[in-house]
GROMACS .gro file of N, CA, C and O in nm:
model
  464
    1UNK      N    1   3.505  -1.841  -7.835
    1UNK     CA    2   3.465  -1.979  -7.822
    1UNK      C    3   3.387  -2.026  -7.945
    1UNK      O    4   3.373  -2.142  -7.983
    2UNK      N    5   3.331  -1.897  -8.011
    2UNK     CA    6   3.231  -1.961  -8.131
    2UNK      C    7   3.300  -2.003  -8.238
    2UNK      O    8   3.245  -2.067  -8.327
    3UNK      N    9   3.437  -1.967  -8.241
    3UNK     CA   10   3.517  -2.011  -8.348
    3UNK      C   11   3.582  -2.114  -8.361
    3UNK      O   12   3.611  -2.167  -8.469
    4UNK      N   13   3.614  -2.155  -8.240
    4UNK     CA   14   3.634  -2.268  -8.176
    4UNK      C   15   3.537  -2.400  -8.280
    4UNK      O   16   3.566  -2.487  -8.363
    5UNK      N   17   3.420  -2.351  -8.217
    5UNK     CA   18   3.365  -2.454  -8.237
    5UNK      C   19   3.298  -2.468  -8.365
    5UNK      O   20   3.218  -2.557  -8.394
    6UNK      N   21   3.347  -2.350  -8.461
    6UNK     CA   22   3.336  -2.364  -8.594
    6UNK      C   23   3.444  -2.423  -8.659
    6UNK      O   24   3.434  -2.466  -8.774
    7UNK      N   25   3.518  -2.427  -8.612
    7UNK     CA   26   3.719  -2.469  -8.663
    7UNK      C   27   3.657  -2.641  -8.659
    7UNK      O   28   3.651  -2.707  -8.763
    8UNK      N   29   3.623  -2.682  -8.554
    8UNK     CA   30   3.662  -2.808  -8.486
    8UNK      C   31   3.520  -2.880  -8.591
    8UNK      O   32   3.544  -2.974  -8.667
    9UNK      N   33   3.382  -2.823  -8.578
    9UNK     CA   34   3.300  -2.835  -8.661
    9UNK      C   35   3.356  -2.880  -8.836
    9UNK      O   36   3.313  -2.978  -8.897
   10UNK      N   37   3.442  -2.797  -8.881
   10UNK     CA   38   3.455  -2.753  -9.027
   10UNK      C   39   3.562  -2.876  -9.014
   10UNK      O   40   3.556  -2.937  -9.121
   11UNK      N   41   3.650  -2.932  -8.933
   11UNK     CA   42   3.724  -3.017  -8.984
   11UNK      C   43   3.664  -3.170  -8.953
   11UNK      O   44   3.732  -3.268  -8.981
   12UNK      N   45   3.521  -3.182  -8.886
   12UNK     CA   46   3.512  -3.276  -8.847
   12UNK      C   47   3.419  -3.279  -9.051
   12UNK      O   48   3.436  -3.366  -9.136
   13UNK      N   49   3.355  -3.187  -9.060
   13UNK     CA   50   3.255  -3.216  -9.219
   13UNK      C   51   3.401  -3.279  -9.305
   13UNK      O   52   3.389  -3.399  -9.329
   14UNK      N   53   3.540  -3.216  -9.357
   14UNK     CA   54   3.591  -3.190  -9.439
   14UNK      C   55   3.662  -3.371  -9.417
   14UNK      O   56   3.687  -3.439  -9.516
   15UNK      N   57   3.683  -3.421  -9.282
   15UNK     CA   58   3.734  -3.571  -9.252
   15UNK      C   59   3.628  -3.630  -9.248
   15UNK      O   60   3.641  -3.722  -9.168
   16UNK      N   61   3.459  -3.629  -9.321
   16UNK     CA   62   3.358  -3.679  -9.344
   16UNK      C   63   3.374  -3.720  -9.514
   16UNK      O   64   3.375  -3.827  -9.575
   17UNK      N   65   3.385  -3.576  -9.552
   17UNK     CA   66   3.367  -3.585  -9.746
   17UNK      C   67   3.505  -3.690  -9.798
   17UNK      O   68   3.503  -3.785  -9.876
   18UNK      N   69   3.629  -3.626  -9.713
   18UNK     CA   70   3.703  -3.705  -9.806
   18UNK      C   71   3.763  -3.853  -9.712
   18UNK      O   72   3.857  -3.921  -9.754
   19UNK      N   73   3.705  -3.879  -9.608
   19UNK     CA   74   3.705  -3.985  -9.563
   19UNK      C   75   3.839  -4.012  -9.487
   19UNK      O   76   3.897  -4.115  -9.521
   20UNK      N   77   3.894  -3.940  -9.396
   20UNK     CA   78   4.002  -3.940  -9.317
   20UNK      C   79   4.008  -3.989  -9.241
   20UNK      O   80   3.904  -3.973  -9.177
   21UNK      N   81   4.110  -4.089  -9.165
   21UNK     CA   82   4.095  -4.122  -9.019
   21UNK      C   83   3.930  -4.175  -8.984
   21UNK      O   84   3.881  -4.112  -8.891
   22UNK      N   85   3.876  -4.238  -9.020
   22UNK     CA   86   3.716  -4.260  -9.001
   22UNK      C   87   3.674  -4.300  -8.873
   22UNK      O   88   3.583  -4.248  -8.808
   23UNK      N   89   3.730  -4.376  -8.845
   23UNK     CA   90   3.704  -4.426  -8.677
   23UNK      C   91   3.775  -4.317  -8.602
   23UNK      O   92   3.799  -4.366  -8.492
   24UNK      N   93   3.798  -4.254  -8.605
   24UNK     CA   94   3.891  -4.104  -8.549
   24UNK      C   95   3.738  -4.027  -8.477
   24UNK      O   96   3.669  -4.011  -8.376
   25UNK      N   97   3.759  -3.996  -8.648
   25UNK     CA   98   3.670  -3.902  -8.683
   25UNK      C   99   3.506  -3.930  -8.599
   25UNK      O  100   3.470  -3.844  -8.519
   26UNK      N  101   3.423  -4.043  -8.623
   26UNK     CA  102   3.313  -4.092  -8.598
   26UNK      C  103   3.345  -4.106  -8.450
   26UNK      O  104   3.262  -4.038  -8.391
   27UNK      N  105   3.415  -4.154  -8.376
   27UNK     CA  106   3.439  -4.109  -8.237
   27UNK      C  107   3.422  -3.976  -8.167
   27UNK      O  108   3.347  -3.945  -8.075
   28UNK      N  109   3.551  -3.872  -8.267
   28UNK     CA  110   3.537  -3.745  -8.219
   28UNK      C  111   3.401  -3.666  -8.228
   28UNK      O  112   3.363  -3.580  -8.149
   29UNK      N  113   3.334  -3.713  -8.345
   29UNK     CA  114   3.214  -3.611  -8.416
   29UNK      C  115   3.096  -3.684  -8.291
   29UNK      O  116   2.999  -3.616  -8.256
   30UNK      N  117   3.110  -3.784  -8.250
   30UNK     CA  118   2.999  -3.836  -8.115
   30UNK      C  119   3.031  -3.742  -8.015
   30UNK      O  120   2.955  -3.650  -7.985
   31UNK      N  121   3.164  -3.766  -7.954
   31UNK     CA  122   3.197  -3.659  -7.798
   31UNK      C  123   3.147  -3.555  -7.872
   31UNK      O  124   3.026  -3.535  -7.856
   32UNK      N  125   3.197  -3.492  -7.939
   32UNK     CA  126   3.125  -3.326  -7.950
   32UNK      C  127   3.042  -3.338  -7.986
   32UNK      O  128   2.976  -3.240  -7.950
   33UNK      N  129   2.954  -3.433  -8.072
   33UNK     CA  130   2.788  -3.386  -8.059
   33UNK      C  131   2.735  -3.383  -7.907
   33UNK      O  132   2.678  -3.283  -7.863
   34UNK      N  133   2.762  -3.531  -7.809
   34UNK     CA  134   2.717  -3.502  -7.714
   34UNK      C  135   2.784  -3.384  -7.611
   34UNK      O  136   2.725  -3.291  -7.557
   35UNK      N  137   2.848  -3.401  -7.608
   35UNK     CA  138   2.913  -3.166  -7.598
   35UNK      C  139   2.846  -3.070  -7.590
   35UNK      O  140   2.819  -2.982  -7.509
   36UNK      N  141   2.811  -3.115  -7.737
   36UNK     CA  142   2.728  -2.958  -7.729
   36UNK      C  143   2.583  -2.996  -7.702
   36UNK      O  144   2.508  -2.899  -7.706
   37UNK      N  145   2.514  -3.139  -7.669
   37UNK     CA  146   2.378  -3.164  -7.623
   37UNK      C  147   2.393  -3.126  -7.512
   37UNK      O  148   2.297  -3.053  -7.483
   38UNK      N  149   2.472  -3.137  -7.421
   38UNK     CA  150   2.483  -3.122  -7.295
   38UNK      C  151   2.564  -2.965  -7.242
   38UNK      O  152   2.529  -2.907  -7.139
   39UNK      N  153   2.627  -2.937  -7.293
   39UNK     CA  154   2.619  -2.757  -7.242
   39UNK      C  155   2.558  -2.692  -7.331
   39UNK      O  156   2.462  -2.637  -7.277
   40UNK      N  157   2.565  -2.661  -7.484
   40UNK     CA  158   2.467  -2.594  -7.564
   40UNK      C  159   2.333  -2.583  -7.534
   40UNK      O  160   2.268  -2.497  -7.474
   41UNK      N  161   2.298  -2.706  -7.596
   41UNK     CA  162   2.128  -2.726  -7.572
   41UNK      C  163   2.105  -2.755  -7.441
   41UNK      O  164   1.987  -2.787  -7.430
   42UNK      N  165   2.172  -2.760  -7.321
   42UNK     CA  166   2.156  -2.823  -7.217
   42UNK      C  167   2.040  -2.955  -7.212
   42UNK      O  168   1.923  -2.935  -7.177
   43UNK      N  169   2.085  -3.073  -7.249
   43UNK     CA  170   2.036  -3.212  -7.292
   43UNK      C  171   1.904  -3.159  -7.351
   43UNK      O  172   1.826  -3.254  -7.339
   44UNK      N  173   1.849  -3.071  -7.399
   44UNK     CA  174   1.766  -3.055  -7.497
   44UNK      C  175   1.658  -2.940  -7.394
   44UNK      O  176   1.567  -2.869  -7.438
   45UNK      N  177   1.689  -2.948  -7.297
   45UNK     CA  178   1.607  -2.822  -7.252
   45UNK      C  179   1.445  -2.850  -7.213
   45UNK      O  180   1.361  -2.763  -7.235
   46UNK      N  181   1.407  -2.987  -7.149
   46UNK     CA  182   1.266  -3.035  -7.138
   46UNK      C  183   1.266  -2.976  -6.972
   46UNK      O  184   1.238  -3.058  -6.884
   47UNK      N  185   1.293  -2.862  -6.939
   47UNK     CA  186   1.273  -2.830  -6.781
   47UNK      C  187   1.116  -2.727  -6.821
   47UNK      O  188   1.060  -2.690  -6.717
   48UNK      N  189   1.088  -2.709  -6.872
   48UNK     CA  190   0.964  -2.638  -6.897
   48UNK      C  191   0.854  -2.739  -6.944
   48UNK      O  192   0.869  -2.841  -7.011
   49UNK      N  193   0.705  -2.669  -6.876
   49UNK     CA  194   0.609  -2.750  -6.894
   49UNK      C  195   0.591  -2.806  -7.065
   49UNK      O  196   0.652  -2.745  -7.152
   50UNK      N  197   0.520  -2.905  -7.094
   50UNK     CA  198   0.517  -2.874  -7.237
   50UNK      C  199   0.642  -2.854  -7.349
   50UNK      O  200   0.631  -2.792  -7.454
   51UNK      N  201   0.746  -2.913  -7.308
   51UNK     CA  202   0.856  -2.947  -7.375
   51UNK      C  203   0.894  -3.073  -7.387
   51UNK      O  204   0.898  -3.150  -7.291
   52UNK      N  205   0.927  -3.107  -7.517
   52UNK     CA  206   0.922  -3.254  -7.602
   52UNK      C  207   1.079  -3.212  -7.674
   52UNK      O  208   1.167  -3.297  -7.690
   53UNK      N  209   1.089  -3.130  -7.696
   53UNK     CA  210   1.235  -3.143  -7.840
   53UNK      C  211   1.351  -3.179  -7.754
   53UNK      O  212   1.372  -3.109  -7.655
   54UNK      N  213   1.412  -3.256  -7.772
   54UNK     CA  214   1.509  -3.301  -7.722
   54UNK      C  215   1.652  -3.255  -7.813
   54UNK      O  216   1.765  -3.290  -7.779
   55UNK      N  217   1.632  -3.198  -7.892
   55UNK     CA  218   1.762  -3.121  -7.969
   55UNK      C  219   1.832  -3.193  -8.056
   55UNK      O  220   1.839  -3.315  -8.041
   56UNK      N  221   1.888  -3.139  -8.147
   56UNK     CA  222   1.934  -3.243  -8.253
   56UNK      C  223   2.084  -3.268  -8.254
   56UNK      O  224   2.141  -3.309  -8.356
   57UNK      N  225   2.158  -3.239  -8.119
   57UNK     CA  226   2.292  -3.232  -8.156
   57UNK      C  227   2.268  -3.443  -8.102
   57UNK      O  228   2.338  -3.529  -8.156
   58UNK      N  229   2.175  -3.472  -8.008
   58UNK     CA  230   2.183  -3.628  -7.948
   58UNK      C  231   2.181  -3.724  -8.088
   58UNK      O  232   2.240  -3.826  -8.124
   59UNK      N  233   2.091  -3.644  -8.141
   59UNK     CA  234   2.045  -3.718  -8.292
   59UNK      C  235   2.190  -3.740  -8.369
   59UNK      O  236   2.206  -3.850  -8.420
   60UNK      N  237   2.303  -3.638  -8.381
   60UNK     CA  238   2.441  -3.624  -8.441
   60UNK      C  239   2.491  -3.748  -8.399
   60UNK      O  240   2.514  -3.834  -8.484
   61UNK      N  241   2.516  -3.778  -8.242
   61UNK     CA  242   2.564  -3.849  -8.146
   61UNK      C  243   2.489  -3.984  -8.205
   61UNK      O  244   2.551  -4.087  -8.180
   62UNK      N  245   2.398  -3.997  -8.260
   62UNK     CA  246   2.355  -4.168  -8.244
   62UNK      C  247   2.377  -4.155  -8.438
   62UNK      O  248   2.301  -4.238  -8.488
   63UNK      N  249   2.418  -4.114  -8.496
   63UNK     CA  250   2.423  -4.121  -8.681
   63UNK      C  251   2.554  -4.127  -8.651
   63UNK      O  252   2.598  -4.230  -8.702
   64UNK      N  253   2.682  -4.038  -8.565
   64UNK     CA  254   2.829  -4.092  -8.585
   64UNK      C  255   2.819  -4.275  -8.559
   64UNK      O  256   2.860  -4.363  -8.635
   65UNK      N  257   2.742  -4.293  -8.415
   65UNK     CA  258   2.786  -4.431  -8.366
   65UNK      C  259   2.706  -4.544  -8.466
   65UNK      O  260   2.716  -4.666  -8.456
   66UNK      N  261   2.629  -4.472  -8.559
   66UNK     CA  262   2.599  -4.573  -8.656
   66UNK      C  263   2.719  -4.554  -8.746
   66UNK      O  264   2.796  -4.649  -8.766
   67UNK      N  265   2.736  -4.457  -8.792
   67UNK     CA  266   2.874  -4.451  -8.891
   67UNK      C  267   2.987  -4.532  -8.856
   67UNK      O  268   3.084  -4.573  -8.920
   68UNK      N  269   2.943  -4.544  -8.720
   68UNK     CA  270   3.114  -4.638  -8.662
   68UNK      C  271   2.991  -4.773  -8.683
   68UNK      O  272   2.953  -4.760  -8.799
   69UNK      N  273   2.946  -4.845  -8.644
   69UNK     CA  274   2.866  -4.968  -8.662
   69UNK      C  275   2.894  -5.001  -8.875
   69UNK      O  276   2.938  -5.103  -8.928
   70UNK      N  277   2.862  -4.912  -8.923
   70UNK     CA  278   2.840  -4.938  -9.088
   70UNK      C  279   3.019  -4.978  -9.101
   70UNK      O  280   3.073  -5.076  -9.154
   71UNK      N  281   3.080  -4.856  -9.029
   71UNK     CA  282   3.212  -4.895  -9.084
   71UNK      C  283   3.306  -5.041  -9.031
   71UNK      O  284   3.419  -5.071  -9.068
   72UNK      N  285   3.231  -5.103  -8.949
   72UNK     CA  286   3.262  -5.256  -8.870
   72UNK      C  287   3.234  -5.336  -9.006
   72UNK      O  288   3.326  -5.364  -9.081
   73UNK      N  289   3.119  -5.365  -9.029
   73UNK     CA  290   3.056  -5.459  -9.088
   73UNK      C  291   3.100  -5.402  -9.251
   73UNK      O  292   3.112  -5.488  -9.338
   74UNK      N  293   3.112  -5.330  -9.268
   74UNK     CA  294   3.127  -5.269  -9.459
   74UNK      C  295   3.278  -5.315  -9.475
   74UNK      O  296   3.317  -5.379  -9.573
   75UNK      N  297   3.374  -5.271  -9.350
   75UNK     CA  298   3.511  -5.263  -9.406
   75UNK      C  299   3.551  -5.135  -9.440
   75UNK      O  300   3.489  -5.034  -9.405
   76UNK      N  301   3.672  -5.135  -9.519
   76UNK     CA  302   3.734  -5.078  -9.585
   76UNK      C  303   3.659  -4.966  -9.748
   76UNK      O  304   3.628  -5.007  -9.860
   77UNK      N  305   3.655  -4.853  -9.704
   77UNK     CA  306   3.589  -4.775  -9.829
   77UNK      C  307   3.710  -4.762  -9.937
   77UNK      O  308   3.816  -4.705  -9.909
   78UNK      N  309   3.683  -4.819 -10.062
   78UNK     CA  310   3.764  -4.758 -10.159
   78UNK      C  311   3.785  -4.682 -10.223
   78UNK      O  312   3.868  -4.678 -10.313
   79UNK      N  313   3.669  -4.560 -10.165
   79UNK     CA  314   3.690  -4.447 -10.246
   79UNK      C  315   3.724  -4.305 -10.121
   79UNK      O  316   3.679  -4.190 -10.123
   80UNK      N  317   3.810  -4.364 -10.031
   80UNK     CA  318   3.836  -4.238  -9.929
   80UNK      C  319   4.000  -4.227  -9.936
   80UNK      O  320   4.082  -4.283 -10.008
   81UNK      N  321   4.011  -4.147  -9.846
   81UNK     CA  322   4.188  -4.141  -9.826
   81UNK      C  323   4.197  -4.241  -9.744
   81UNK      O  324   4.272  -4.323  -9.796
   82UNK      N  325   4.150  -4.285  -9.623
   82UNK     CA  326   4.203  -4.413  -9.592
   82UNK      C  327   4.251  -4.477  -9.660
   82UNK      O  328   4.371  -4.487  -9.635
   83UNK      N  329   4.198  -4.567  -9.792
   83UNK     CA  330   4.172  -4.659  -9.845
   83UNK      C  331   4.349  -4.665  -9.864
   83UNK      O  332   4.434  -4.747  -9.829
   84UNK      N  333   4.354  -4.560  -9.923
   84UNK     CA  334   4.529  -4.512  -9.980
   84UNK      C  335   4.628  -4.481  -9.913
   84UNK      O  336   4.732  -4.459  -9.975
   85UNK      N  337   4.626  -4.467  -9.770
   85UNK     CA  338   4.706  -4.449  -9.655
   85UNK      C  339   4.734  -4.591  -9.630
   85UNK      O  340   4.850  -4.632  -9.615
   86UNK      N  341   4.614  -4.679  -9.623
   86UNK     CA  342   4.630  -4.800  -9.556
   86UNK      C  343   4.760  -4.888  -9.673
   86UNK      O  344   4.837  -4.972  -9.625
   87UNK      N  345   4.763  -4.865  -9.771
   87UNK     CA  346   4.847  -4.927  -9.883
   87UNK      C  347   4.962  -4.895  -9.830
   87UNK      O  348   5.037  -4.987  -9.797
   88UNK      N  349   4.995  -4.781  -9.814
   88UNK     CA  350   5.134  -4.671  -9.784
   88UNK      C  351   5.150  -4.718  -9.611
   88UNK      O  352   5.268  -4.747  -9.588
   89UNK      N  353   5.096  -4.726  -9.535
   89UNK     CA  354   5.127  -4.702  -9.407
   89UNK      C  355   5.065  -4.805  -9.354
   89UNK      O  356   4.943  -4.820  -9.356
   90UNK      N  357   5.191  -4.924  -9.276
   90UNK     CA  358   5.060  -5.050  -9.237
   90UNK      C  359   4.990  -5.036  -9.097
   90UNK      O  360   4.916  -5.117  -9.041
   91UNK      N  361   5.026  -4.933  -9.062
   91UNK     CA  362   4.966  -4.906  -8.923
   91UNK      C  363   4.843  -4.794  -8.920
   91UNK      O  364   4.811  -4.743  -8.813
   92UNK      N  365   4.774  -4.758  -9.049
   92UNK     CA  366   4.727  -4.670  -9.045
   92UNK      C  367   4.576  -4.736  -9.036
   92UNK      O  368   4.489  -4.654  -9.005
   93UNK      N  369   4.545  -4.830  -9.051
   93UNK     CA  370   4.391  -4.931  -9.018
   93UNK      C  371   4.346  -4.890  -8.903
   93UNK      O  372   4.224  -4.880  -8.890
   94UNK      N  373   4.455  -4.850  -8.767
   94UNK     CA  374   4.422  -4.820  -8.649
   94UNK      C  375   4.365  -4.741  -8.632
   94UNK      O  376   4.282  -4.761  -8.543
   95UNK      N  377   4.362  -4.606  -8.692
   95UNK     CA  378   4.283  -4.519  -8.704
   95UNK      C  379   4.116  -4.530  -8.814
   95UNK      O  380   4.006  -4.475  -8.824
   96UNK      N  381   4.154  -4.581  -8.843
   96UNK     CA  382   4.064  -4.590  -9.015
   96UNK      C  383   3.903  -4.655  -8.980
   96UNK      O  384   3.789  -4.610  -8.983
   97UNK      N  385   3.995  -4.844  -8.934
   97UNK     CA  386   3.895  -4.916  -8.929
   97UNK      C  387   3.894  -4.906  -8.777
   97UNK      O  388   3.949  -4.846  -8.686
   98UNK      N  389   3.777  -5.021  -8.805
   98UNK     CA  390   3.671  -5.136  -8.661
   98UNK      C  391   3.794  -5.216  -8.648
   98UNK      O  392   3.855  -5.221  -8.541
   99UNK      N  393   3.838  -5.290  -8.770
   99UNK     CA  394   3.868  -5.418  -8.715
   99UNK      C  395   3.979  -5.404  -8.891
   99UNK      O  396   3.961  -5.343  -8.997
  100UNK      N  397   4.103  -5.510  -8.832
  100UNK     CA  398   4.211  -5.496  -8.924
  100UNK      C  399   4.151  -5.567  -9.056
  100UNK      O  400   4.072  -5.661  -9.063
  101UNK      N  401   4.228  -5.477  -9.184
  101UNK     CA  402   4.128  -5.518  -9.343
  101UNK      C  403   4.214  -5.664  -9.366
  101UNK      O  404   4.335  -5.687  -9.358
  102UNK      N  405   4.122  -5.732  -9.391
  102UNK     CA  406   4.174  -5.847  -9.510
  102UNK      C  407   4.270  -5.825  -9.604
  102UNK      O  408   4.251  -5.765  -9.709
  103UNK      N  409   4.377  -5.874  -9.569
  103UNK     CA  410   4.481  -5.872  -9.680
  103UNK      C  411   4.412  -5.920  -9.841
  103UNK      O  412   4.332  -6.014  -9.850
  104UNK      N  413   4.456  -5.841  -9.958
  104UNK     CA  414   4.391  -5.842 -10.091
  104UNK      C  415   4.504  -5.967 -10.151
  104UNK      O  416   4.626  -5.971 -10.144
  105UNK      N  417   4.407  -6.060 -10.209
  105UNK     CA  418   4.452  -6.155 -10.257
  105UNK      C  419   4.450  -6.120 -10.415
  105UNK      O  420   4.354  -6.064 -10.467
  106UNK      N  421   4.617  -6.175 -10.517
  106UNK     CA  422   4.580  -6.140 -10.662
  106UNK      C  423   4.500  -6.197 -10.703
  106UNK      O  424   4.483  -6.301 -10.639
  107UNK      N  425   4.404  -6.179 -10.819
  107UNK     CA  426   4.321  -6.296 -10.869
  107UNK      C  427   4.428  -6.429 -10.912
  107UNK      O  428   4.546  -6.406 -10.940
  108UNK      N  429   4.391  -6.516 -10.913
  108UNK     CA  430   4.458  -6.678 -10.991
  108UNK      C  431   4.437  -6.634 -11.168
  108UNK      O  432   4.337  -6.603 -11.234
  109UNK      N  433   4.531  -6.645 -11.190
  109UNK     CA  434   4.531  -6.642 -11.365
  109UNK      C  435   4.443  -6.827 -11.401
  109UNK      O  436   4.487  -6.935 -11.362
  110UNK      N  437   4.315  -6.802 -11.486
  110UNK     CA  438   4.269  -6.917 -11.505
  110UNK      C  439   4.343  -7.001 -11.603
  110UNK      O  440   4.406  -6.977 -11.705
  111UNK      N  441   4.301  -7.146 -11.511
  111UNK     CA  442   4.362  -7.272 -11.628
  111UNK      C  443   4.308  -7.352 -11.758
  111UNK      O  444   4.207  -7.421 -11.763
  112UNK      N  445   4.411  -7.322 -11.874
  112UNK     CA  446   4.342  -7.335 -11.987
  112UNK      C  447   4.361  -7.518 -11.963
  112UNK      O  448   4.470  -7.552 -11.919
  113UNK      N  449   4.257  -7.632 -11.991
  113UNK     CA  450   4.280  -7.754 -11.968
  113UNK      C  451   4.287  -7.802 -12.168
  113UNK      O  452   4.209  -7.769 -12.257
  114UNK      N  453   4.377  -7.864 -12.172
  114UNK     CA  454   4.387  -7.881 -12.316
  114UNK      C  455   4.307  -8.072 -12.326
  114UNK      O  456   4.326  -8.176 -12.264
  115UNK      N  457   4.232  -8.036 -12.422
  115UNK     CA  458   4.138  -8.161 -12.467
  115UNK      C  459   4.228  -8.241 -12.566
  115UNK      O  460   4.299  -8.197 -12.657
  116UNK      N  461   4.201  -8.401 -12.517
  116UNK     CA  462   4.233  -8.475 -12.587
  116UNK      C  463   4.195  -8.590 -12.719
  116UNK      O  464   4.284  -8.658 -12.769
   0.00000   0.00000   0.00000
């Protein structure tokens, strides 16, 4: 089981660095933090007198659901693999983002006005 949860661990860091599936990812990396708050640490273990730590996997659980909040309001990262899936694949936002990206407009070539 410990490997398990090193496998599942190691691919949730590796779809962090290079930015995979993000809303996937920031979903999945919440359920299993709270996972393992709740059978690991058993919700942090305050059944004894004089216990305060509430465990740090809850803490995991509320930094993914900010990661999903940053990724609403920011958009689209241009420096992940999303960014480059979404070009290639138009259905791939579903996984990626919050909310579908703004189509990229070319710039307007500026107008030279000739003086008279």
């Amino acid at each position: 089981m410990g490997y398990i949860v090193a496998v599942i661990e190691t691919l949730i860091a590796l779809a962090l660095i290079v930015g995979f599936a993000r809303k996937l990812t920031y979903l999945a990396g919440a359920v299993f933090s709270l996972l393992i708050w709740g059978v690991a640490e058993g919700f942090g273990g305050p059944y004894t007198s004089g216990a305060a730590d509430i465990g740090t996997a809850i803490i995991y659980a509320v930094v993914f659901c900010f990661l999903l909040i940053v990724n609403y309001y920011a958009g689209p990262a241009r420096y992940s693999v999303d960014y480059y899936l979404e070009q290639r694949y138009s259905w791939w936002w579903k996984l990626a983002e919050m909310r579908r990206p703004e189509p990229v407009q070319p710039a307007a070539a500026p107008v030279m006005s000739v003086a008279s």
